[in-house]
Coordinates of C-alpha atoms in Angstrom, one line a residue:
X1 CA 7.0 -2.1 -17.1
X2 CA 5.1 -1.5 -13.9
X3 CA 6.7 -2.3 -10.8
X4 CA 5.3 -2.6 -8.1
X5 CA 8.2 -1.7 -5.7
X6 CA 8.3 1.8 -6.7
X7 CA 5.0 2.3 -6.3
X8 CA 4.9 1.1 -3.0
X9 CA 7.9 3.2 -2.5
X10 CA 6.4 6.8 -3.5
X11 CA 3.2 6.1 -1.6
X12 CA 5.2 5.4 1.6
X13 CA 7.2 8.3 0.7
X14 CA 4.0 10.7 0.1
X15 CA 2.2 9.1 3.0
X16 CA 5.4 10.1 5.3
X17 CA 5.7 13.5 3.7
X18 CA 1.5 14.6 4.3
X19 CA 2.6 13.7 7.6
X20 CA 5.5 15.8 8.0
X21 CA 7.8 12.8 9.2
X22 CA 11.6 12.4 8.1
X23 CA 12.6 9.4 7.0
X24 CA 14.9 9.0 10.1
X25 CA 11.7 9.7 13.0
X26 CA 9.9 6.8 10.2
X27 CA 13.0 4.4 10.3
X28 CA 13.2 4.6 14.0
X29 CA 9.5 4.0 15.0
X30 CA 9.6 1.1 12.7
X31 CA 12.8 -0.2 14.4
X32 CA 14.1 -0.5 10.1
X33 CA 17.6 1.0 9.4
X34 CA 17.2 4.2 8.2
X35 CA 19.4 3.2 4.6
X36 CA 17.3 0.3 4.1
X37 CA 13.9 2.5 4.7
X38 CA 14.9 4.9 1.9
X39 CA 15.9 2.2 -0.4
X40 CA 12.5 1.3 0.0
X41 CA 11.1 4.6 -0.6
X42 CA 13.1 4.5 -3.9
X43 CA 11.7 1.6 -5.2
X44 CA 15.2 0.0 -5.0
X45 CA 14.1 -2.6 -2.4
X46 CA 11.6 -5.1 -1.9
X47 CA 10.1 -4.6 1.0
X48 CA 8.7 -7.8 3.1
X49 CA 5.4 -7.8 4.9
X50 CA 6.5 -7.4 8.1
X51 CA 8.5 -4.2 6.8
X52 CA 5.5 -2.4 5.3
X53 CA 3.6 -3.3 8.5
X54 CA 6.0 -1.9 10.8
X55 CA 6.1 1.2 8.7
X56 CA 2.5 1.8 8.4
X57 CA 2.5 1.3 12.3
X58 CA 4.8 4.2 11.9
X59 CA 3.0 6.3 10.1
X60 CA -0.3 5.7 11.8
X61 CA -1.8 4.6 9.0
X62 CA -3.5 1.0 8.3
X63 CA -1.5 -1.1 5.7
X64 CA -4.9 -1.8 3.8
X65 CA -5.1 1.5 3.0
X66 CA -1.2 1.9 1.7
X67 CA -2.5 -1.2 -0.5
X68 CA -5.6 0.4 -1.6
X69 CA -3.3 3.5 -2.8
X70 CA -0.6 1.2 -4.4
X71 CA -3.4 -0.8 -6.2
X72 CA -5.2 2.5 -8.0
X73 CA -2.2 3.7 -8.8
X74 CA -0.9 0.7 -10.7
X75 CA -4.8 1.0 -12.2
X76 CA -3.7 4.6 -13.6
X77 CA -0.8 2.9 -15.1
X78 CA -2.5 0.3 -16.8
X79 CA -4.7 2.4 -18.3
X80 CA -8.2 1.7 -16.3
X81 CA -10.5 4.5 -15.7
X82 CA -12.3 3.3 -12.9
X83 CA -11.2 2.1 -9.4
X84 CA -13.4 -1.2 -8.6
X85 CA -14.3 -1.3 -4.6
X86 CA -14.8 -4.7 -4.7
X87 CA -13.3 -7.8 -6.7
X88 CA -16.0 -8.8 -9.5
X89 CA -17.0 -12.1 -9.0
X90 CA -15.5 -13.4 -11.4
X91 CA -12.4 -12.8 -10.4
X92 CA -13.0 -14.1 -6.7
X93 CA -14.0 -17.3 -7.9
X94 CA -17.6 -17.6 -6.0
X95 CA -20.4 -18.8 -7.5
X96 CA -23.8 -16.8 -8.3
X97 CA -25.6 -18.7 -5.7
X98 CA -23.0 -18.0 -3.5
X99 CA -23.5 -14.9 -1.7
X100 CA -21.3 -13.1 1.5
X101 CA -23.0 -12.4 4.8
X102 CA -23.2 -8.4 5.6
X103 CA -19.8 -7.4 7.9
X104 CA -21.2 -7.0 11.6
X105 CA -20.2 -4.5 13.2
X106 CA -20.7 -5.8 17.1

């Protein structure tokens, strides 16, 4: 069984680790006790939104993209060979006539 915990868990861990943090210079920039943080890390704890913000914060590092790595690596696990950059639409509910302005940049 996947869970999704522990995967969060090993891609704060690696993220903090490329970055040559300790878990304790992590914990305290993210103002999240040090125990709790490597529970986390463990995949022993959930970890709320505001927790996985605070530690991205802390590792410079923009939440979507700890997401983005939690999400192909779950994809690995299941079995898929490629990593989709965008949700079909099928999935996203919209219609075929239905079709998303282009992201300004301004």
């Amino acid at each position: 069984m996947i869970l999704v915990r522990e995967e969060i868990g090993d891609v704060l861990r690696d993220l903090r680790l490329q970055k040559g943090h300790t878990l304790r210079q992590v914990a305290g920039r993210a103002s999240v006790a040090l125990g709790y943080l490597s529970e986390v890390e463990r995949g022993q704890k959930e970890a709320s939104s505001e927790i996985l913000a605070a530690v991205a914060d802390a590792l410079d590092v923009p939440i979507s993209t700890i997401m983005r790595e939690v999400g192909d690596r779950i994809s690995v696990l299941e079995g898929l060979q490629v990593f989709p950059d965008v949700v079909p639409d099928d999935l996203a509910g919209l219609d075929d006539d239905f079709v998303l302005p282009e992201p300004s940049l301004h």
